[in-house]
XYZ file of C-alpha atoms in Angstrom:
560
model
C -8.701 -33.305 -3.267
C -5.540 -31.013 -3.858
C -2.931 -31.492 -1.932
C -0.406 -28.774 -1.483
C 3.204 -29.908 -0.112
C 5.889 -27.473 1.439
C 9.057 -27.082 -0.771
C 11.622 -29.646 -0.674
C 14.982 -27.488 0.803
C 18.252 -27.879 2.341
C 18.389 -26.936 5.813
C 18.995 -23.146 6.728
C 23.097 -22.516 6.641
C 22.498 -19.120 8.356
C 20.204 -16.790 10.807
C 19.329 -13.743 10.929
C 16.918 -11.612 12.851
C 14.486 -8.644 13.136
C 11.375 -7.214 14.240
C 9.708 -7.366 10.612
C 10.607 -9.004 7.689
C 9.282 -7.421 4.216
C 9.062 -9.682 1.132
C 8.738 -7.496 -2.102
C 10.198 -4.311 -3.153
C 7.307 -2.748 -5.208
C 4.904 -0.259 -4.012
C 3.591 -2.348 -1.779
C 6.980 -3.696 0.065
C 8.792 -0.414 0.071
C 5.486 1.178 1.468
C 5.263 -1.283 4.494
C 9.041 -1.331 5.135
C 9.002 2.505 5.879
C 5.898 2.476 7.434
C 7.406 -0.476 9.792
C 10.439 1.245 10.394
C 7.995 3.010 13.387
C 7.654 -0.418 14.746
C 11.417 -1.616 15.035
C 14.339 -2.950 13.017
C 13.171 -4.358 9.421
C 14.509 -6.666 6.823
C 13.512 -6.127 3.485
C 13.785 -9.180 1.419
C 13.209 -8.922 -2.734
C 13.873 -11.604 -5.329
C 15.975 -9.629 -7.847
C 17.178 -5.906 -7.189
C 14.916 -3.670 -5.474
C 13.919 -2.023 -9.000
C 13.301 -5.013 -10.907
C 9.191 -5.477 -9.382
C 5.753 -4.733 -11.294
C 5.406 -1.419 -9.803
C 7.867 0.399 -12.781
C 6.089 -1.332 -15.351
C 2.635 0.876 -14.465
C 2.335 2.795 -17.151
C -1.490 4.226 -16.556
C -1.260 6.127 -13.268
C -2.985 6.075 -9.826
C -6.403 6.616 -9.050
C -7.346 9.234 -6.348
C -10.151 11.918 -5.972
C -7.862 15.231 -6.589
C -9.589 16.822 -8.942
C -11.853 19.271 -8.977
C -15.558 18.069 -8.690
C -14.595 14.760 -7.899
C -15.255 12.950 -4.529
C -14.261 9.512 -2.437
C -18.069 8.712 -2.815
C -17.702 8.877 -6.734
C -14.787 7.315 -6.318
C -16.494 4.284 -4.701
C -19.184 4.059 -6.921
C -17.121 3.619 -9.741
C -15.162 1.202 -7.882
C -18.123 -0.898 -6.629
C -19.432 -1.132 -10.113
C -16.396 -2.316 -11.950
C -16.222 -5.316 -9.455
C -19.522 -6.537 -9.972
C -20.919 -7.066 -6.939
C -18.264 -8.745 -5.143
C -16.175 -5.735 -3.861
C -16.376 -5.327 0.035
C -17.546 -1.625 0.617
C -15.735 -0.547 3.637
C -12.713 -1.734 2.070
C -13.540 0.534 -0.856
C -14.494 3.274 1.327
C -10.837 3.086 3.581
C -9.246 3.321 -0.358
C -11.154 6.381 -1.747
C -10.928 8.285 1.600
C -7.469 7.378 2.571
C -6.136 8.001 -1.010
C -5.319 11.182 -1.793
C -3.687 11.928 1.697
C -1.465 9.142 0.848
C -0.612 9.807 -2.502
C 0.519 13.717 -0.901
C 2.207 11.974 2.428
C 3.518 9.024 0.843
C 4.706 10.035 -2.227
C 4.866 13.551 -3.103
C 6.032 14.608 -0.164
C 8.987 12.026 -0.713
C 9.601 13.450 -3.923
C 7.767 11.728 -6.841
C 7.424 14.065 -9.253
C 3.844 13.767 -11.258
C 2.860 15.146 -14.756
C 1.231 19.255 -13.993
C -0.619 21.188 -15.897
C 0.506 25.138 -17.350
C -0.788 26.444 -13.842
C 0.965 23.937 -11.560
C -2.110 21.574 -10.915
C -1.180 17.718 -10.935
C -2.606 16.633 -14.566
C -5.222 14.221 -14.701
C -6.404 11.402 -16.813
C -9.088 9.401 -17.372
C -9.014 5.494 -17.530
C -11.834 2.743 -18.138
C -14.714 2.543 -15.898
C -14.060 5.713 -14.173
C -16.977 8.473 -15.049
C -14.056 11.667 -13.738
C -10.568 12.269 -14.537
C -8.769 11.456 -11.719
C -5.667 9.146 -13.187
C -2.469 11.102 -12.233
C 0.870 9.973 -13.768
C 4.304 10.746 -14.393
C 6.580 10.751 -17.311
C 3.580 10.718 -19.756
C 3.336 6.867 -19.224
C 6.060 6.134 -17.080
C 4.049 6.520 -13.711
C 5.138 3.102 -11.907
C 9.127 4.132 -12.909
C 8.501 7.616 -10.927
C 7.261 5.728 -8.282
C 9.692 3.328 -7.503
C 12.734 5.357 -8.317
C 10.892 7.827 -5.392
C 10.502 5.114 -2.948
C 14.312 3.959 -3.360
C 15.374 7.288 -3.056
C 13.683 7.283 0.354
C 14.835 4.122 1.267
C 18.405 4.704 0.088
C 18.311 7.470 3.031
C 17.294 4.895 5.629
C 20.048 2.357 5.448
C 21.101 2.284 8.984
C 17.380 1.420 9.529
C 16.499 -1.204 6.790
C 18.444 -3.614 5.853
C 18.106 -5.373 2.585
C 19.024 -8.305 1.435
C 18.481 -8.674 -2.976
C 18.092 -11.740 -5.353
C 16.655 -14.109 -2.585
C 13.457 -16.516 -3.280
C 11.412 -16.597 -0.117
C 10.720 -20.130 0.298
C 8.504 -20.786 3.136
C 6.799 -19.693 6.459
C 7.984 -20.334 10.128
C 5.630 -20.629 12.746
C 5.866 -21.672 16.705
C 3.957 -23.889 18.295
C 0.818 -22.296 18.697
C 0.925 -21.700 15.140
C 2.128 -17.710 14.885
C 4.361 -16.814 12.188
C 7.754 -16.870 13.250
C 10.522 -15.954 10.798
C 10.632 -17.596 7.060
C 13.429 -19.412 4.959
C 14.523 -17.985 1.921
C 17.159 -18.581 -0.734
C 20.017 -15.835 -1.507
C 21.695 -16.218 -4.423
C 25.498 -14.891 -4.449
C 28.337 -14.926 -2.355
C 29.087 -14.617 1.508
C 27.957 -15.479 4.874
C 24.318 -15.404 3.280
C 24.641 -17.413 0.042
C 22.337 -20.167 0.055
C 19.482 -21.094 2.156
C 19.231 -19.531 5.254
C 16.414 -18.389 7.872
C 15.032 -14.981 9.356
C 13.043 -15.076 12.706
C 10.631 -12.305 13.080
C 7.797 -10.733 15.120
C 6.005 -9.914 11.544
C 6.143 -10.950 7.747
C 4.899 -9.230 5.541
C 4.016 -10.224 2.195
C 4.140 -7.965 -0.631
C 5.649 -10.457 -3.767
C 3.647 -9.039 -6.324
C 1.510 -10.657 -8.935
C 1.023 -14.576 -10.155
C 1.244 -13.304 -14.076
C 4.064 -16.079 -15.177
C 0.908 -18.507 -14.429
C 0.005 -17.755 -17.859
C 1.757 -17.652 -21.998
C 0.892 -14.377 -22.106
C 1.302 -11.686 -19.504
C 2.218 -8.430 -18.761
C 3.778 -8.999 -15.783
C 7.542 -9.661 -15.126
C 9.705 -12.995 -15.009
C 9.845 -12.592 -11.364
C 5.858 -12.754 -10.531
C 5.348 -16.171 -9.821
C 3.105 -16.414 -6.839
C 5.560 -16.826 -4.505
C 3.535 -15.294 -1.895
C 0.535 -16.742 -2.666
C 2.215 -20.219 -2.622
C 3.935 -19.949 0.764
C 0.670 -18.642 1.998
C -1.125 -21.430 0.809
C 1.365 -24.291 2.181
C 1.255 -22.046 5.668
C -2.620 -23.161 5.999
C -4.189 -18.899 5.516
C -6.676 -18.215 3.712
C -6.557 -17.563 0.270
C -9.572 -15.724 -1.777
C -10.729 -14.951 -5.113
C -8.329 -16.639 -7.258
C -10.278 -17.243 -9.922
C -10.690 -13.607 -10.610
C -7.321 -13.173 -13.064
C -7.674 -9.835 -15.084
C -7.152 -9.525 -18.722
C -5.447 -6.258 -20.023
C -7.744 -5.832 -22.806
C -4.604 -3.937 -25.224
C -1.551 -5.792 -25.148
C 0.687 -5.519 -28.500
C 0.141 -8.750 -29.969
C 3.291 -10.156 -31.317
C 2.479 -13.082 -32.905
C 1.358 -16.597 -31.640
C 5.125 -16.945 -30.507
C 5.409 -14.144 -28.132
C 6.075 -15.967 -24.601
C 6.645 -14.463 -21.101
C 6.334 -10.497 -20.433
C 4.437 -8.567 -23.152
C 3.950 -4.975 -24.067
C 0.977 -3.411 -22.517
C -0.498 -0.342 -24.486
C -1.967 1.381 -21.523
C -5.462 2.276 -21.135
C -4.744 5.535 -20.874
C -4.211 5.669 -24.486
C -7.909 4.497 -25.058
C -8.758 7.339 -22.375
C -6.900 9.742 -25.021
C -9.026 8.806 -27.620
C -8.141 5.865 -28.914
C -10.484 3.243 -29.971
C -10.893 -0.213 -30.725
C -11.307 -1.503 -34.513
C -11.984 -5.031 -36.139
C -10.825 -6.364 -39.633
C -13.577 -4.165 -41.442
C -11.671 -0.839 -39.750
C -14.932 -0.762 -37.635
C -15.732 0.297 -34.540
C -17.337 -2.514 -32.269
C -17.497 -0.907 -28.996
C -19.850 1.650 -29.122
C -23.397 0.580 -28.235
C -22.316 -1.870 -25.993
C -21.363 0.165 -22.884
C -22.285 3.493 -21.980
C -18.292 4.113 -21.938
C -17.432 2.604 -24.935
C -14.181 1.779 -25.394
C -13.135 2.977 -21.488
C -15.657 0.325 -20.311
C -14.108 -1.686 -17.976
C -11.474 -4.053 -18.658
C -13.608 -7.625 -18.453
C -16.122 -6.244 -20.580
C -13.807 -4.748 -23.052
C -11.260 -8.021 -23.391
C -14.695 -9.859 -23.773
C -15.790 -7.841 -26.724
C -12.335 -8.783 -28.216
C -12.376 -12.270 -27.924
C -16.203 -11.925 -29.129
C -15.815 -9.897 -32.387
C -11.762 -12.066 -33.011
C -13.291 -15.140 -33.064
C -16.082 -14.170 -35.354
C -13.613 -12.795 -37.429
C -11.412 -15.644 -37.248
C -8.776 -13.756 -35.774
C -6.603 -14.021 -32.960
C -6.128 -10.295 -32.140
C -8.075 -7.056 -32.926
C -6.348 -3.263 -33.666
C -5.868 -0.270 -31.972
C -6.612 3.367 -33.689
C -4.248 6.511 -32.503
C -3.605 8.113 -36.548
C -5.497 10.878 -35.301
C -3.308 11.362 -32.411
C 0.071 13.119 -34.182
C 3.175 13.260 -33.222
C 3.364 15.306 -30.937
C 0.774 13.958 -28.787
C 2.104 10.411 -28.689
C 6.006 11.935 -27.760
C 4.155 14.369 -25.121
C 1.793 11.921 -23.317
C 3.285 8.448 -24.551
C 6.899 8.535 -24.693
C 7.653 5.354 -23.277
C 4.867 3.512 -25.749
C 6.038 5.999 -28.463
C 10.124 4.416 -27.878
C 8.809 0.688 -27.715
C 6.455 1.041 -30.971
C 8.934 2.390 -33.289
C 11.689 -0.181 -31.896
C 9.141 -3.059 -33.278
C 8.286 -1.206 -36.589
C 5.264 0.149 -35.337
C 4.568 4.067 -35.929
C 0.956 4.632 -34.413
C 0.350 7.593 -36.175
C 0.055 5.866 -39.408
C -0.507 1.946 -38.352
C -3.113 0.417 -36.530
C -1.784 -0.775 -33.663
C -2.468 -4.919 -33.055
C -3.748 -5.651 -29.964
C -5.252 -8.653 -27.791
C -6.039 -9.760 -24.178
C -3.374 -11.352 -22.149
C -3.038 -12.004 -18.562
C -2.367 -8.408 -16.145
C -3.209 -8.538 -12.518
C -4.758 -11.015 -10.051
C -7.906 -9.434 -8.189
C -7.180 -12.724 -5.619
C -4.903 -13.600 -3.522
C -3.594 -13.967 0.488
C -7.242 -13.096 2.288
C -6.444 -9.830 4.606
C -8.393 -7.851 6.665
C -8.592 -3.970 7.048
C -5.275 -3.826 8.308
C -3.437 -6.400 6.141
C -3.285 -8.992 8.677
C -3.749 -12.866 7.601
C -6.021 -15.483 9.137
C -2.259 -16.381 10.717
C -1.331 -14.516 13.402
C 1.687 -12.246 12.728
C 1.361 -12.857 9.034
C 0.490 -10.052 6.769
C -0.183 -9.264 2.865
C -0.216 -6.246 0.839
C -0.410 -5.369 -2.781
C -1.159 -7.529 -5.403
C -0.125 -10.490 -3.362
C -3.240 -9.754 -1.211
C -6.804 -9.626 -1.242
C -8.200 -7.362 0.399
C -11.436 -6.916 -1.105
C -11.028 -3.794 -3.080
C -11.524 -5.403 -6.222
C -14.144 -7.756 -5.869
C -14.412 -9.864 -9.568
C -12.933 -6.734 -11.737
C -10.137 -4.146 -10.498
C -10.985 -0.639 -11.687
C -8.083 0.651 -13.686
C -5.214 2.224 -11.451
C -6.772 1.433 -8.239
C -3.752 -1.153 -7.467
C -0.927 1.474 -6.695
C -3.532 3.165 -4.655
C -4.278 -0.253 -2.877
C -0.373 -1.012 -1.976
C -0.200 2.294 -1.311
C -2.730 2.175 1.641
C -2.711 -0.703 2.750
C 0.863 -1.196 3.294
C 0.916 2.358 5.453
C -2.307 0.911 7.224
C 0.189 -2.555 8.763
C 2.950 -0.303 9.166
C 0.353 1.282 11.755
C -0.561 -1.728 13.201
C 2.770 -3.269 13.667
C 3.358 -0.136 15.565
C 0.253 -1.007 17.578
C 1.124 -4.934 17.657
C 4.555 -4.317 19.265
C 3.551 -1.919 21.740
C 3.571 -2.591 25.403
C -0.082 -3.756 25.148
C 0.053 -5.454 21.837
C 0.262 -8.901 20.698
C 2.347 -11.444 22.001
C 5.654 -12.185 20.399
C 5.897 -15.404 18.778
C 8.190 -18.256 20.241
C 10.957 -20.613 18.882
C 9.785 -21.956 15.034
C 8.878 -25.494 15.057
C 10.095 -28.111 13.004
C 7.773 -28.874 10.042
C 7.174 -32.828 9.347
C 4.832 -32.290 6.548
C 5.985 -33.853 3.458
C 7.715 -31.884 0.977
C 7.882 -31.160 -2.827
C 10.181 -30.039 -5.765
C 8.793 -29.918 -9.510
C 11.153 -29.912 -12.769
C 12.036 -26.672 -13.718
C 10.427 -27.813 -17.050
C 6.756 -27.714 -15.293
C 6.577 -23.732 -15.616
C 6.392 -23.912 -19.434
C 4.016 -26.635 -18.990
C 2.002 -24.955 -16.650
C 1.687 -21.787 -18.152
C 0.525 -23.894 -21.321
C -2.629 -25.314 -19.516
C -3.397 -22.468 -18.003
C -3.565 -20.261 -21.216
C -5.346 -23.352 -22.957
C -8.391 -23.765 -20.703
C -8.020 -21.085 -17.734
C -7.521 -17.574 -19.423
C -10.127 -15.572 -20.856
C -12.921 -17.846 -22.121
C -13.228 -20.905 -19.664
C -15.626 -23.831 -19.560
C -16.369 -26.993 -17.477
C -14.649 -29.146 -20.501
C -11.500 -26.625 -21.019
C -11.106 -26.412 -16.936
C -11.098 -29.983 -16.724
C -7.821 -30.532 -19.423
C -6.656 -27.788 -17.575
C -6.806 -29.583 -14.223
C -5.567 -32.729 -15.447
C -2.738 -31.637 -17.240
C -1.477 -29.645 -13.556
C -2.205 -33.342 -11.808
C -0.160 -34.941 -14.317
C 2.582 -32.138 -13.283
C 3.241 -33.751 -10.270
C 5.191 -36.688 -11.766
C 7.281 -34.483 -12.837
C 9.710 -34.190 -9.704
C 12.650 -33.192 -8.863
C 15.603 -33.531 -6.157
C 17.907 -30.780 -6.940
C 16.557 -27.634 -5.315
C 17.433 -24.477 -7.127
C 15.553 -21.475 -7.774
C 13.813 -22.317 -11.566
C 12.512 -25.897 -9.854
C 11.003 -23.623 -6.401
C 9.676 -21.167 -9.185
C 7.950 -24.039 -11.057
C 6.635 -25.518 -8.091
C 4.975 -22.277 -6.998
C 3.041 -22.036 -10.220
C 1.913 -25.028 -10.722
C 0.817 -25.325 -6.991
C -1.395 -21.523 -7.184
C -2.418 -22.277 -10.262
C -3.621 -25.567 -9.374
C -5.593 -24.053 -6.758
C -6.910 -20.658 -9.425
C -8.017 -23.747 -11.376
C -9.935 -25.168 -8.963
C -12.052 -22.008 -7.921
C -12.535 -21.171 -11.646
C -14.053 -24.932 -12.008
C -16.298 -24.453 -8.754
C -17.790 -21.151 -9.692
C -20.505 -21.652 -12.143
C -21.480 -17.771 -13.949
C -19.656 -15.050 -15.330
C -18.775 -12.283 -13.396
C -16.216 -9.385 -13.861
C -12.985 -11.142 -15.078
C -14.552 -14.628 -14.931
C -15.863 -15.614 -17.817
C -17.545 -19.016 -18.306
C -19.065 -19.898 -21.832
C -21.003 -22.632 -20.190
C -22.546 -20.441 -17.348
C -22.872 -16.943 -19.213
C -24.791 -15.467 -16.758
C -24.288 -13.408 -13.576
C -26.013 -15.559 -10.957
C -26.290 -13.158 -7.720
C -28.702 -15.541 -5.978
C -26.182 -18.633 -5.548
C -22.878 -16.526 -6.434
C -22.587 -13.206 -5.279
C -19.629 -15.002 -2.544
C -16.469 -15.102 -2.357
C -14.493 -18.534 -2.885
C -12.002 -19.011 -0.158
C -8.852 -21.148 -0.141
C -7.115 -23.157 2.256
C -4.935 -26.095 2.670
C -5.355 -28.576 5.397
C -3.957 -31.834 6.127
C -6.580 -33.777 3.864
C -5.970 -31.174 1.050
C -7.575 -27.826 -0.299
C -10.577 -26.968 0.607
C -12.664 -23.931 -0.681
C -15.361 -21.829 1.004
C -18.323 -20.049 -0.070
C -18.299 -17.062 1.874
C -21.393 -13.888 1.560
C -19.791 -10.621 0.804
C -20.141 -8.956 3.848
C -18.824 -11.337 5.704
C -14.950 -11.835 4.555
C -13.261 -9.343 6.408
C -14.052 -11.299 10.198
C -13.466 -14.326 8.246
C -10.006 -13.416 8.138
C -9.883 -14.421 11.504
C -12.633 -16.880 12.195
C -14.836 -14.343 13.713
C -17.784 -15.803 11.317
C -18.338 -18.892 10.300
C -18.791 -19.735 6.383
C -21.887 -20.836 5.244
């Protein structure tokens, strides 16, 4: 059984204190931190500058019923069908109703600026899986950038109320001695009276540390999503869920079997344009397969890819936009437009070479409706957490709109948590005695080679296996000089250890998990969801029904 060990660490050199502490300075972070601010004083922690997250990358939009015609209830449908049966519906239903007031409180009224049409209206796209054009973005294709720069601008105002402390790891969780978060330990890289390795005591943490997308070759993510958050959540003992369920952007530029690390994603938007998916004939392979075609959802189209490339013998697939112009790509696709012509690319007269590679983890730290953990005072947001919104498959641009709730929604209950009738502070952190680990910085590469090898898209008992072993044999691979590239490695091979694991255990295909062995949906024996968590004689996961996750949060229900 896996074992998962706490990270081997110098003791803390330095304190500090406040009321919440916010890991994570995408949507999701800078959300909670000014929806905390109502709560007390608040510490935002982020790994490199406050900029340098996954939220800026977003280059589709957000997903929110503005338009009109459409509704939250079309919303949810499209929603509940995209994650294929494993989505939990109230979840859904807080996400579609709750949108578009946040998207007008949260972030147009705090000055992001969105694409409009001639007569003022926000302008809105349409992505895959979604049957109504409700995708609004800024900058053409530069929606995540608009975001973030908004959100900094509002927290740039609030200095005297959040403090912030840049290029710190989060290392692990405090906790007292009834087992309540307490305060974390972190690294800071730099100078001063907080260089090093130091410790925050809090009321709250919040965890909002973005994707696990360096798990993988191949991903669009940045260098700095390496479960962190996922990993300290997992050493703390809470429940982790849904791991196995890694999406696949099915259009990434494919570079060449050399490309490594963060990858250029050719949003989907494009595809919900017009564009469409060709083979090595120049044909069309998409239609006839989906009612949507080509803006079917993401599993099913990255499927169809890997499908039609290997009976082609090909590693990657194309993308058609000559029909576009000019003047449509610079207008809508700037940002796509820039990076294309940079790598000798011009879509109006090439096809454009795509293939699948590793985007956004539907899993993660198991929340309920209000973002808290299965450990009291511990909370999750954003990519980092699952809250059940996405079940096997996330609809396209439903992930800003799920940091973007969610994070207001434990800003509101911290409010509620620290008020005269609300939870009980946590006492003095505890000494942990639990043995401790450090990996060679080396094991990232290694681990990300497994992964891709026999966890990404296609999977099978015999590939999962290699894939397992080759993470065991990891563990040799120690090391006792702790620095930020050996904490990174550890977390990745530690979650995806774990992601491994569920994958293994759940035999059909569902949304983004895609067995060759098991290529059926099996509802009777699988419509669950697998849930993670590390105890003193290792990992142990949990078949849980549907309806049932959100009280398992807190051991309201028992699994079954």
């Amino acid at each position: 059984m896996t074992r998962i060990s706490r990270l081997l660490a110098p003791a803390p050199g330095w304190t500090a204190c406040a009321d919440t502490v916010v890991v994570g300075s995408g949507i999701a972070g800078l959300t909670a931190a000014l929806a905390a601010r109502h709560a007390g004083s608040v510490l935002l922690v982020t790994k490199a500058q406050p900029s340098d997250g996954s939220t800026r990358w977003a280059q589709g939009g957000i997903a929110a019923a503005l338009g009109i015609g459409d509704t939250p209830e079309a919303h949810l449908a499209d929603t509940l069908t995209a994650g294929a049966g494993l989505c939990d519906p109230e979840t859904v239903r807080i996400l579609v109703t709750e949108g578009p007031a946040a998207v007008r409180n949260l972030l147009i009224n705090r000055g992001a600026e969105f694409d409009r049409r001639s007569d003022g209206s926000i302008a809105l796209g349409r992505e895959g899986g979604h049957h109504a054009d409700r995708i609004i973005h800024a900058g053409g294709d530069a929606t995540g950038a608009e975001v973030s720069r908004a959100l900094l601008a509002r927290l740039d105002q609030l200095v005297d109320e959040i403090e912030v402390i840049d290029h710190a790891l989060v290392l692990d969780l405090l906790t007292d001695a009834d087992g309540r978060a307490a305060g974390l330990t972190l690294h800071v890289l730099g100078e001063g009276a907080r260089d090093g390795v130091g410790a925050v005591h809090a009321r709250a943490i919040v965890l909002a540390t973005g994707g696990l997308g360096q798990v993988f070759t191949a991903t669009t993510n940045p260098s700095v999503a390496t479960g962190d958050g996922v990993a300290l959540a997992l050493r703390a003992g809470a429940k982790v869920a849904d791991l196995e369920f890694v999406q696949f952007h099915p259009t990434v530029l494919w570079l060449g079997d050399g490309a490594r690390g963060q990858q250029q994603l050719i949003s989907e938007a494009v595809r919900g344009e017009g564009a469409f998916l060709v083979d090595a004939k120049g044909e069309r392979f998409m239609t006839g397969l989906h009612e949507l075609a080509d803006l079917a959802p993401r599993d099913i189209v990255a499927k169809a890819i890997m499908r039609r490339a290997n009976e082609q013998g090909l590693d990657h697939l194309w993308l058609d936009t000559r029909h576009f112009g000019e003047d449509k790509w610079r207008g809508r696709f700037p940002t796509i437009w820039e990076s294309l012509h940079q790598l000798g690319i011009d879509p109006v007269r090439d096809l454009i070479p795509v293939a699948p590679a590793e985007h956004y983890a539907s899993g993660g730290v198991l929340t309920d409706h209000w973002g808290r953990t299965s450990i009291p005072g511990l909370y999750a947001c954003g990519e980092t957490a699952c809250t059940g919104v996405h079940g096997a498959n996330r609809l396209a641009s439903n992930s800003l709109l799920e940091g973007l709730v969610f994070a207001d929604r434990i800003g509101r209950d911290l409010v509620r948590a620290f008020g005269p009738d609300g939870d009980q502070p946590p006492g003095e952190p505890v000494a942990d005695q639990r043995p401790q680990v450090l990996l060679d910085p080396s094991v990232r590469h290694a681990t990300q080679q497994a992964m891709s090898a026999g966890a990404g898209v296609l999977r099978s008992a015999d590939s999962l296996a290699r894939t397992a072993a080759d993470l065991r044999a990891l563990l040799e691979r120690t090391d006792d000089d702790p620095r930020a590239e050996a904490w990174e490695a550890t977390n990745l091979q530690q979650v995806a250890t774990v992601l491994a694991e569920a994958a293994t255990l759940r035999e059909e295909t569902r949304g983004s998990h895609w067995r060759e062995d098991f290529p059926a949906t099996d509802d009777e024996h699988w419509r669950v969801r697998q849930i993670a968590q590390a105890t003193a004689e290792g990992v142990q996961i949990t078949r849980v029904p549907v309806h049932q996750s959100a009280d398992f949060v807190s051991g309201k229900k028992e699994a079954r």
